[in-house]
PDB file of C-alpha atoms in Angstrom:
ATOM      1  CA  MET A1067       4.706 -24.663   0.930  1.00 74.00           C
ATOM      2  CA  ARG A1068       8.423 -25.212   0.851  1.00 77.00           C
ATOM      3  CA  LEU A1069       8.757 -23.734  -2.852  1.00 75.00           C
ATOM      4  CA  TRP A1070       6.500 -20.780  -1.565  1.00 76.00           C
ATOM      5  CA  LEU A1071       9.178 -20.225   1.825  1.00 80.00           C
ATOM      6  CA  ALA A1072      12.005 -20.284  -0.420  1.00 79.00           C
ATOM      7  CA  HIS A1073      10.783 -17.653  -2.577  1.00 74.00           C
ATOM      8  CA  THR A1074       9.546 -15.719   0.212  1.00 84.00           C
ATOM      9  CA  LYS A1075      13.139 -16.181   1.798  1.00 83.00           C
ATOM     10  CA  VAL A1076      14.928 -15.042  -1.648  1.00 77.00           C
ATOM     11  CA  GLU A1077      12.673 -12.113  -1.666  1.00 78.00           C
ATOM     12  CA  LEU A1078      12.943 -10.567   2.224  1.00 81.00           C
ATOM     13  CA  LEU A1079      16.814 -10.973   1.437  1.00 80.00           C
ATOM     14  CA  ALA A1080      16.912  -9.555  -1.829  1.00 77.00           C
ATOM     15  CA  LEU A1081      14.802  -6.210   0.135  1.00 75.00           C
ATOM     16  CA  LEU A1082      17.260  -6.757   3.049  1.00 76.00           C
ATOM     17  CA  ARG A1083      20.597  -6.341   0.571  1.00 79.00           C
ATOM     18  CA  GLN A1084      18.506  -3.124  -0.534  1.00 77.00           C
ATOM     19  CA  PRO A1085      18.484  -1.074   2.434  1.00 78.00           C
ATOM     20  CA  GLY A1086      18.669   2.147   0.135  1.00 75.00           C
ATOM     21  CA  PHE A1087      14.964   1.099  -1.300  1.00 73.00           C
ATOM     22  CA  MET A1088      13.551  -0.982   2.104  1.00 76.00           C
ATOM     23  CA  ILE A1089      13.955   1.799   4.992  1.00 81.00           C
ATOM     24  CA  PRO A1090      13.076   4.940   3.464  1.00 84.00           C
ATOM     25  CA  THR A1091      10.253   3.139   1.924  1.00 81.00           C
ATOM     26  CA  MET A1092       9.117   2.099   5.511  1.00 84.00           C
ATOM     27  CA  VAL A1093       9.779   5.036   7.469  1.00 91.00           C
ATOM     28  CA  PHE A1094       8.974   8.049   5.244  1.00 93.00           C
ATOM     29  CA  PRO A1095       5.415   7.741   6.609  1.00 95.00           C
ATOM     30  CA  SER A1096       6.290   8.003  10.027  1.00 96.00           C
ATOM     31  CA  MET A1097       8.115  11.088   9.320  1.00 96.00           C
ATOM     32  CA  PHE A1098       5.727  12.819   7.592  1.00 95.00           C
ATOM     33  CA  PHE A1099       3.215  12.161   9.943  1.00 97.00           C
ATOM     34  CA  LEU A1100       5.792  13.090  12.980  1.00 96.00           C
ATOM     35  CA  MET A1101       6.485  16.458  10.852  1.00 96.00           C
ATOM     36  CA  PHE A1102       3.247  17.702   9.746  1.00 94.00           C
ATOM     37  CA  ALA A1103       0.102  15.649  11.632  1.00 96.00           C
ATOM     38  CA  ALA A1104       1.597  14.793  15.139  1.00 96.00           C
ATOM     39  CA  PRO A1105       2.047  18.700  16.290  1.00 95.00           C
ATOM     40  CA  ASN A1106      -1.947  19.191  15.726  1.00 93.00           C
ATOM     41  CA  LEU A1107      -3.480  16.640  17.199  1.00 95.00           C
ATOM     42  CA  PRO A1108      -4.260  17.343  20.902  1.00 93.00           C
ATOM     43  CA  THR A1109      -7.230  15.167  21.627  1.00 95.00           C
ATOM     44  CA  ALA A1110      -7.175  11.101  21.642  1.00 95.00           C
ATOM     45  CA  VAL A1111     -10.107  10.979  18.814  1.00 95.00           C
ATOM     46  CA  ALA A1112      -8.106  13.547  16.369  1.00 96.00           C
ATOM     47  CA  ALA A1113      -5.116  11.607  17.182  1.00 97.00           C
ATOM     48  CA  ASN A1114      -6.238   8.094  16.608  1.00 97.00           C
ATOM     49  CA  PHE A1115      -8.030   8.957  13.528  1.00 97.00           C
ATOM     50  CA  SER A1116      -5.127  10.343  12.260  1.00 97.00           C
ATOM     51  CA  THR A1117      -2.926   7.395  13.230  1.00 98.00           C
ATOM     52  CA  ALA A1118      -5.236   5.095  11.528  1.00 98.00           C
ATOM     53  CA  SER A1119      -5.175   7.258   8.212  1.00 98.00           C
ATOM     54  CA  PHE A1120      -1.388   7.373   7.769  1.00 98.00           C
ATOM     55  CA  MET A1121      -0.946   3.587   8.953  1.00 98.00           C
ATOM     56  CA  ALA A1122      -3.300   3.363   5.760  1.00 98.00           C
ATOM     57  CA  PHE A1123      -0.362   5.520   3.763  1.00 98.00           C
ATOM     58  CA  ALA A1124       2.168   3.366   5.050  1.00 97.00           C
ATOM     59  CA  VAL A1125       0.411   0.172   3.683  1.00 97.00           C
ATOM     60  CA  PHE A1126       0.100   2.015   0.796  1.00 98.00           C
ATOM     61  CA  THR A1127       3.723   3.257   0.341  1.00 96.00           C
ATOM     62  CA  VAL A1128       4.845  -0.192   0.627  1.00 94.00           C
ATOM     63  CA  THR A1129       2.155  -2.259  -1.597  1.00 94.00           C
ATOM     64  CA  PHE A1130       2.305   0.358  -4.214  1.00 95.00           C
ATOM     65  CA  PHE A1131       6.169   0.703  -4.682  1.00 92.00           C
ATOM     66  CA  GLN A1132       7.102  -2.991  -3.725  1.00 85.00           C
ATOM     67  CA  PHE A1133       4.713  -3.976  -6.913  1.00 86.00           C
ATOM     68  CA  GLY A1134       5.067  -1.072  -9.183  1.00 85.00           C
ATOM     69  CA  VAL A1135       8.596   0.128  -8.951  1.00 84.00           C
ATOM     70  CA  GLY A1136      10.082  -3.356  -7.776  1.00 81.00           C
ATOM     71  CA  ILE A1137       8.702  -5.227 -10.638  1.00 82.00           C
ATOM     72  CA  ALA A1138       9.083  -2.948 -12.835  1.00 81.00           C
ATOM     73  CA  ASN A1139      13.195  -3.187 -12.103  1.00 77.00           C
ATOM     74  CA  GLU A1140      12.944  -6.816 -12.234  1.00 76.00           C
ATOM     75  CA  ARG A1141      11.226  -7.117 -15.685  1.00 74.00           C
ATOM     76  CA  GLU A1142      15.266  -6.414 -17.448  1.00 75.00           C
ATOM     77  CA  ASN A1143      17.014  -8.631 -14.530  1.00 71.00           C
ATOM     78  CA  PRO A1144      19.107 -11.079 -15.864  1.00 69.00           C
ATOM     79  CA  TRP A1145      18.395 -13.287 -12.577  1.00 64.00           C
ATOM     80  CA  SER A1146      14.430 -12.789 -12.464  1.00 66.00           C
ATOM     81  CA  SER A1147      14.434 -14.268 -16.277  1.00 67.00           C
ATOM     82  CA  TYR A1148      16.238 -17.128 -15.110  1.00 67.00           C
ATOM     83  CA  VAL A1149      13.889 -17.388 -12.393  1.00 66.00           C
ATOM     84  CA  ARG A1150      11.139 -17.518 -14.621  1.00 66.00           C
ATOM     85  CA  THR A1151      12.534 -20.739 -16.922  1.00 67.00           C
ATOM     86  CA  LEU A1152      12.351 -22.611 -13.655  1.00 65.00           C
ATOM     87  CA  PRO A1153       9.864 -25.341 -13.549  1.00 63.00           C
ATOM     88  CA  ALA A1154       7.985 -24.250 -10.913  1.00 63.00           C
ATOM     89  CA  HIS A1155       4.265 -22.596 -11.121  1.00 64.00           C
ATOM     90  CA  PRO A1156       4.711 -18.842 -11.127  1.00 66.00           C
ATOM     91  CA  ILE A1157       1.762 -18.653  -8.154  1.00 73.00           C
ATOM     92  CA  TYR A1158       4.781 -19.259  -5.944  1.00 72.00           C
ATOM     93  CA  ARG A1159       6.668 -16.668  -6.983  1.00 75.00           C
ATOM     94  CA  ASN A1160       3.561 -14.217  -6.722  1.00 76.00           C
ATOM     95  CA  ALA A1161       2.614 -15.200  -3.063  1.00 81.00           C
ATOM     96  CA  ALA A1162       5.977 -14.520  -2.333  1.00 81.00           C
ATOM     97  CA  LYS A1163       5.694 -11.288  -3.245  1.00 83.00           C
ATOM     98  CA  VAL A1164       2.489 -10.708  -1.536  1.00 85.00           C
ATOM     99  CA  ALA A1165       3.774 -12.367   1.839  1.00 87.00           C
ATOM    100  CA  THR A1166       7.118  -9.796   1.302  1.00 88.00           C
ATOM    101  CA  ALA A1167       4.558  -6.881   0.873  1.00 89.00           C
ATOM    102  CA  ALA A1168       2.646  -8.347   3.683  1.00 91.00           C
ATOM    103  CA  VAL A1169       5.455  -8.204   6.157  1.00 90.00           C
ATOM    104  CA  LEU A1170       7.004  -4.892   5.151  1.00 91.00           C
ATOM    105  CA  ALA A1171       3.709  -3.140   5.295  1.00 94.00           C
ATOM    106  CA  LEU A1172       2.855  -4.434   8.589  1.00 94.00           C
ATOM    107  CA  LEU A1173       6.075  -3.237   9.653  1.00 93.00           C
ATOM    108  CA  ALA A1174       5.827  -0.111   8.463  1.00 95.00           C
ATOM    109  CA  ALA A1175       2.160   0.430  10.206  1.00 96.00           C
ATOM    110  CA  LEU A1176       3.692  -0.837  13.306  1.00 95.00           C
ATOM    111  CA  VAL A1177       7.009   2.047  12.846  1.00 95.00           C
ATOM    112  CA  LEU A1178       3.967   4.444  12.227  1.00 96.00           C
ATOM    113  CA  VAL A1179       1.857   3.094  15.438  1.00 97.00           C
ATOM    114  CA  LEU A1180       5.067   3.474  17.776  1.00 97.00           C
ATOM    115  CA  ALA A1181       5.738   7.216  16.094  1.00 97.00           C
ATOM    116  CA  SER A1182       2.066   8.106  17.036  1.00 97.00           C
ATOM    117  CA  GLN A1183       2.432   6.566  20.810  1.00 96.00           C
ATOM    118  CA  GLN A1184       5.424   8.405  21.438  1.00 96.00           C
ATOM    119  CA  SER A1185       4.071  12.163  19.776  1.00 96.00           C
ATOM    120  CA  THR A1186       0.350  12.001  20.723  1.00 96.00           C
ATOM    121  CA  PRO A1187      -2.299  10.709  22.972  1.00 96.00           C
ATOM    122  CA  MET A1188      -3.407   8.053  20.797  1.00 96.00           C
ATOM    123  CA  ASN A1189      -5.668   5.549  22.587  1.00 94.00           C
ATOM    124  CA  LEU A1190      -7.153   2.777  20.254  1.00 94.00           C
ATOM    125  CA  PRO A1191      -9.228   0.343  22.000  1.00 94.00           C
ATOM    126  CA  LEU A1192      -7.787  -3.284  21.310  1.00 96.00           C
ATOM    127  CA  GLU A1193     -11.314  -4.309  19.757  1.00 96.00           C
ATOM    128  CA  ARG A1194     -11.050  -2.074  17.213  1.00 97.00           C
ATOM    129  CA  TRP A1195      -7.802  -3.547  16.160  1.00 97.00           C
ATOM    130  CA  PRO A1196      -8.607  -6.479  13.987  1.00 97.00           C
ATOM    131  CA  ARG A1197     -10.846  -4.425  11.730  1.00 98.00           C
ATOM    132  CA  ILE A1198      -8.664  -1.753  11.123  1.00 98.00           C
ATOM    133  CA  PHE A1199      -6.089  -4.362   9.804  1.00 97.00           C
ATOM    134  CA  VAL A1200      -8.811  -6.024   8.082  1.00 98.00           C
ATOM    135  CA  ALA A1201      -9.229  -2.578   6.249  1.00 98.00           C
ATOM    136  CA  LEU A1202      -5.595  -2.032   5.968  1.00 98.00           C
ATOM    137  CA  ALA A1203      -5.495  -5.519   4.163  1.00 97.00           C
ATOM    138  CA  ALA A1204      -8.054  -4.827   1.552  1.00 98.00           C
ATOM    139  CA  GLY A1205      -6.929  -1.623   0.668  1.00 97.00           C
ATOM    140  CA  GLY A1206      -3.157  -3.090   0.177  1.00 96.00           C
ATOM    141  CA  MET A1207      -4.482  -5.596  -1.689  1.00 96.00           C
ATOM    142  CA  MET A1208      -5.773  -3.057  -4.267  1.00 97.00           C
ATOM    143  CA  MET A1209      -2.807  -0.667  -4.072  1.00 96.00           C
ATOM    144  CA  GLY A1210      -0.755  -3.668  -5.065  1.00 94.00           C
ATOM    145  CA  MET A1211      -2.797  -4.678  -8.069  1.00 94.00           C
ATOM    146  CA  LEU A1212      -2.776  -0.997  -9.171  1.00 96.00           C
ATOM    147  CA  GLY A1213       0.988  -1.015  -8.588  1.00 93.00           C
ATOM    148  CA  THR A1214       1.548  -4.138 -10.786  1.00 92.00           C
ATOM    149  CA  ALA A1215      -0.411  -2.938 -13.475  1.00 93.00           C
ATOM    150  CA  LEU A1216       1.917   0.040 -13.402  1.00 94.00           C
ATOM    151  CA  ALA A1217       4.866  -2.036 -13.605  1.00 91.00           C
ATOM    152  CA  TYR A1218       3.923  -3.734 -16.745  1.00 91.00           C
ATOM    153  CA  LEU A1219       2.703  -0.889 -18.431  1.00 93.00           C
ATOM    154  CA  VAL A1220       5.773   1.260 -18.457  1.00 91.00           C
ATOM    155  CA  SER A1221       9.314   1.010 -19.104  1.00 89.00           C
ATOM    156  CA  PRO A1222      11.390   0.463 -16.056  1.00 86.00           C
ATOM    157  CA  LYS A1223      13.055   3.579 -15.989  1.00 88.00           C
ATOM    158  CA  ALA A1224       9.522   5.400 -16.251  1.00 92.00           C
ATOM    159  CA  ALA A1225       8.115   3.614 -13.500  1.00 91.00           C
ATOM    160  CA  LEU A1226       9.082   5.666 -10.431  1.00 90.00           C
ATOM    161  CA  PRO A1227       8.166   8.754 -11.550  1.00 94.00           C
ATOM    162  CA  LEU A1228       5.290   7.859 -12.821  1.00 95.00           C
ATOM    163  CA  ALA A1229       4.449   5.870  -9.318  1.00 95.00           C
ATOM    164  CA  ASN A1230       5.353   9.148  -7.702  1.00 94.00           C
ATOM    165  CA  LEU A1231       2.885  11.067 -10.003  1.00 96.00           C
ATOM    166  CA  ILE A1232       0.102   8.809  -8.770  1.00 97.00           C
ATOM    167  CA  TYR A1233       1.019   8.008  -5.906  1.00 96.00           C
ATOM    168  CA  LEU A1234       1.127  11.786  -4.052  1.00 96.00           C
ATOM    169  CA  PRO A1235      -2.118  12.647  -5.625  1.00 97.00           C
ATOM    170  CA  LEU A1236      -3.670   9.757  -4.644  1.00 98.00           C
ATOM    171  CA  ALA A1237      -2.767   9.920  -1.021  1.00 98.00           C
ATOM    172  CA  PHE A1238      -3.922  13.508  -0.880  1.00 98.00           C
ATOM    173  CA  MET A1239      -6.754  13.368  -2.398  1.00 98.00           C
ATOM    174  CA  GLY A1240      -8.247  10.834  -0.529  1.00 98.00           C
ATOM    175  CA  GLY A1241      -8.004  11.982   2.556  1.00 97.00           C
ATOM    176  CA  MET A1242      -4.754  10.250   4.335  1.00 98.00           C
ATOM    177  CA  TRP A1243      -3.253  13.019   5.006  1.00 97.00           C
ATOM    178  CA  MET A1244      -6.448  15.492   6.303  1.00 95.00           C
ATOM    179  CA  PRO A1245      -9.777  14.465   7.058  1.00 94.00           C
ATOM    180  CA  PRO A1246     -11.684  15.073   4.004  1.00 94.00           C
ATOM    181  CA  GLU A1247     -13.386  17.747   5.003  1.00 94.00           C
ATOM    182  CA  LEU A1248     -10.515  19.917   5.519  1.00 95.00           C
ATOM    183  CA  LEU A1249      -9.415  19.268   1.698  1.00 96.00           C
ATOM    184  CA  PRO A1250     -10.069  22.250  -0.957  1.00 96.00           C
ATOM    185  CA  LYS A1251     -13.743  22.019  -2.236  1.00 96.00           C
ATOM    186  CA  VAL A1252     -12.458  21.170  -5.293  1.00 96.00           C
ATOM    187  CA  VAL A1253     -10.671  18.313  -4.168  1.00 97.00           C
ATOM    188  CA  GLN A1254     -13.564  17.331  -2.098  1.00 97.00           C
ATOM    189  CA  LYS A1255     -15.773  16.732  -5.210  1.00 97.00           C
ATOM    190  CA  VAL A1256     -13.140  14.416  -6.593  1.00 97.00           C
ATOM    191  CA  SER A1257     -12.162  12.371  -3.453  1.00 98.00           C
ATOM    192  CA  PRO A1258     -15.026  10.076  -3.503  1.00 98.00           C
ATOM    193  CA  LEU A1259     -14.260   9.043  -7.116  1.00 98.00           C
ATOM    194  CA  LEU A1260     -10.655   8.218  -5.795  1.00 98.00           C
ATOM    195  CA  PRO A1261      -9.791   3.946  -5.045  1.00 98.00           C
ATOM    196  CA  SER A1262      -7.632   5.493  -2.151  1.00 98.00           C
ATOM    197  CA  ARG A1263     -10.810   7.670  -0.677  1.00 98.00           C
ATOM    198  CA  GLN A1264     -12.678   4.467  -0.954  1.00 98.00           C
ATOM    199  CA  TRP A1265     -10.428   2.610   1.117  1.00 99.00           C
ATOM    200  CA  MET A1266     -10.079   5.182   3.566  1.00 98.00           C
ATOM    201  CA  GLU A1267     -14.203   4.887   4.085  1.00 98.00           C
ATOM    202  CA  LEU A1268     -13.485   1.301   5.200  1.00 98.00           C
ATOM    203  CA  VAL A1269     -10.587   2.544   7.685  1.00 98.00           C
ATOM    204  CA  TRP A1270     -12.257   5.567   9.335  1.00 98.00           C
ATOM    205  CA  PRO A1271     -15.531   3.216  10.698  1.00 98.00           C
ATOM    206  CA  ALA A1272     -12.724   0.455  11.652  1.00 98.00           C
ATOM    207  CA  VAL A1273     -11.389   3.295  14.136  1.00 97.00           C
ATOM    208  CA  LEU A1274     -14.348   5.260  15.093  1.00 96.00           C
ATOM    209  CA  GLY A1275     -15.938   2.000  16.192  1.00 96.00           C
ATOM    210  CA  GLN A1276     -18.706   2.779  13.371  1.00 97.00           C
ATOM    211  CA  ALA A1277     -20.264   0.209  11.036  1.00 97.00           C
ATOM    212  CA  TRP A1278     -19.192  -0.661   7.451  1.00 98.00           C
ATOM    213  CA  GLU A1279     -21.177   0.640   4.446  1.00 98.00           C
ATOM    214  CA  ALA A1280     -21.298  -1.830   1.923  1.00 98.00           C
ATOM    215  CA  SER A1281     -21.277   0.044  -1.054  1.00 98.00           C
ATOM    216  CA  HIS A1282     -17.375   1.094  -0.191  1.00 98.00           C
ATOM    217  CA  TRP A1283     -16.643  -2.607   0.129  1.00 98.00           C
ATOM    218  CA  LEU A1284     -18.512  -3.272  -3.295  1.00 99.00           C
ATOM    219  CA  ALA A1285     -16.363  -0.318  -4.281  1.00 98.00           C
ATOM    220  CA  VAL A1286     -12.727  -1.416  -3.090  1.00 98.00           C
ATOM    221  CA  ALA A1287     -13.659  -5.063  -4.723  1.00 98.00           C
ATOM    222  CA  ALA A1288     -14.555  -3.519  -7.976  1.00 98.00           C
ATOM    223  CA  PHE A1289     -11.391  -1.138  -8.282  1.00 98.00           C
ATOM    224  CA  THR A1290      -9.104  -3.836  -7.569  1.00 97.00           C
ATOM    225  CA  LEU A1291     -10.661  -6.642  -9.689  1.00 97.00           C
ATOM    226  CA  VAL A1292      -9.971  -3.828 -12.394  1.00 98.00           C
ATOM    227  CA  PHE A1293      -6.883  -3.377 -11.460  1.00 96.00           C
ATOM    228  CA  ALA A1294      -5.882  -6.677 -11.366  1.00 94.00           C
ATOM    229  CA  LEU A1295      -7.755  -7.373 -14.536  1.00 96.00           C
ATOM    230  CA  LEU A1296      -5.326  -4.481 -16.134  1.00 95.00           C
ATOM    231  CA  ALA A1297      -2.284  -6.213 -14.576  1.00 91.00           C
ATOM    232  CA  ALA A1298      -3.007  -9.591 -15.708  1.00 90.00           C
ATOM    233  CA  TRP A1299      -3.265  -7.801 -19.779  1.00 93.00           C
ATOM    234  CA  ALA A1300      -0.385  -6.120 -19.411  1.00 90.00           C
ATOM    235  CA  GLN A1301       1.738  -8.676 -18.000  1.00 85.00           C
ATOM    236  CA  ARG A1302       0.544 -10.892 -20.916  1.00 84.00           C
ATOM    237  CA  ARG A1303       1.630  -7.715 -23.314  1.00 81.00           C
ATOM    238  CA  ASP A1304       4.902  -7.345 -21.977  1.00 70.00           C
ATOM    239  CA  PRO A1305       7.956  -9.042 -24.601  1.00 62.00           C
ATOM    240  CA  HIS A1306      10.283  -9.482 -21.099  1.00 55.00           C
ATOM    241  CA  VAL A1307       7.962 -12.090 -19.031  1.00 53.00           C
ATOM    242  CA  ARG A1308       7.120 -13.718 -22.912  1.00 52.00           C
TER     243      ARG A1308
END
């Protein structure tokens, strides 16, 4: 426990010393929401739906870039190479990264909720929040695995541009920015095949108070497993780790 807490403290301090990365990553989803979504949400139902969707977008932003770009940059960092030589199991470092991403994702989601409360008629019943956070956690884990796979598959310099090429289409086509029925017809056909859309199929029933369908949980679990296996394979073949 002490080793995990020590690694988590180091991870958090490292991010606090890089406000140019942490602040935009946490604030961007809320800014996007205020500029493009909030002005078009006249009812509480619409505001609740959009707020939950953008909360997923906030969690996606933090977890995907925290693992994708963050780990990619660490691969050539001398300090990270030194830490890997210490007599401590890698599980502590990995668990610390997960804990750090969870803290930042929660903060980003809370900033989004605060922005929505101040700009829309959002009014989510208290009993729906636990299911919303469960759905957000499941999707955040999935996107974290996708980011980790990307971090080890590409060079550190290519990680950020490639991450953006994956991140923005997945958010748009997955329905994080607008209801799926408002997406272009071509996108509507492709959307159900994407991990982001399967994630949203967990978030939307939670915010609307509807039952989950097992197929969407199975899809998210399958995507998470595939991304985790891909990340493990890519990590083993990475010369910096070896």
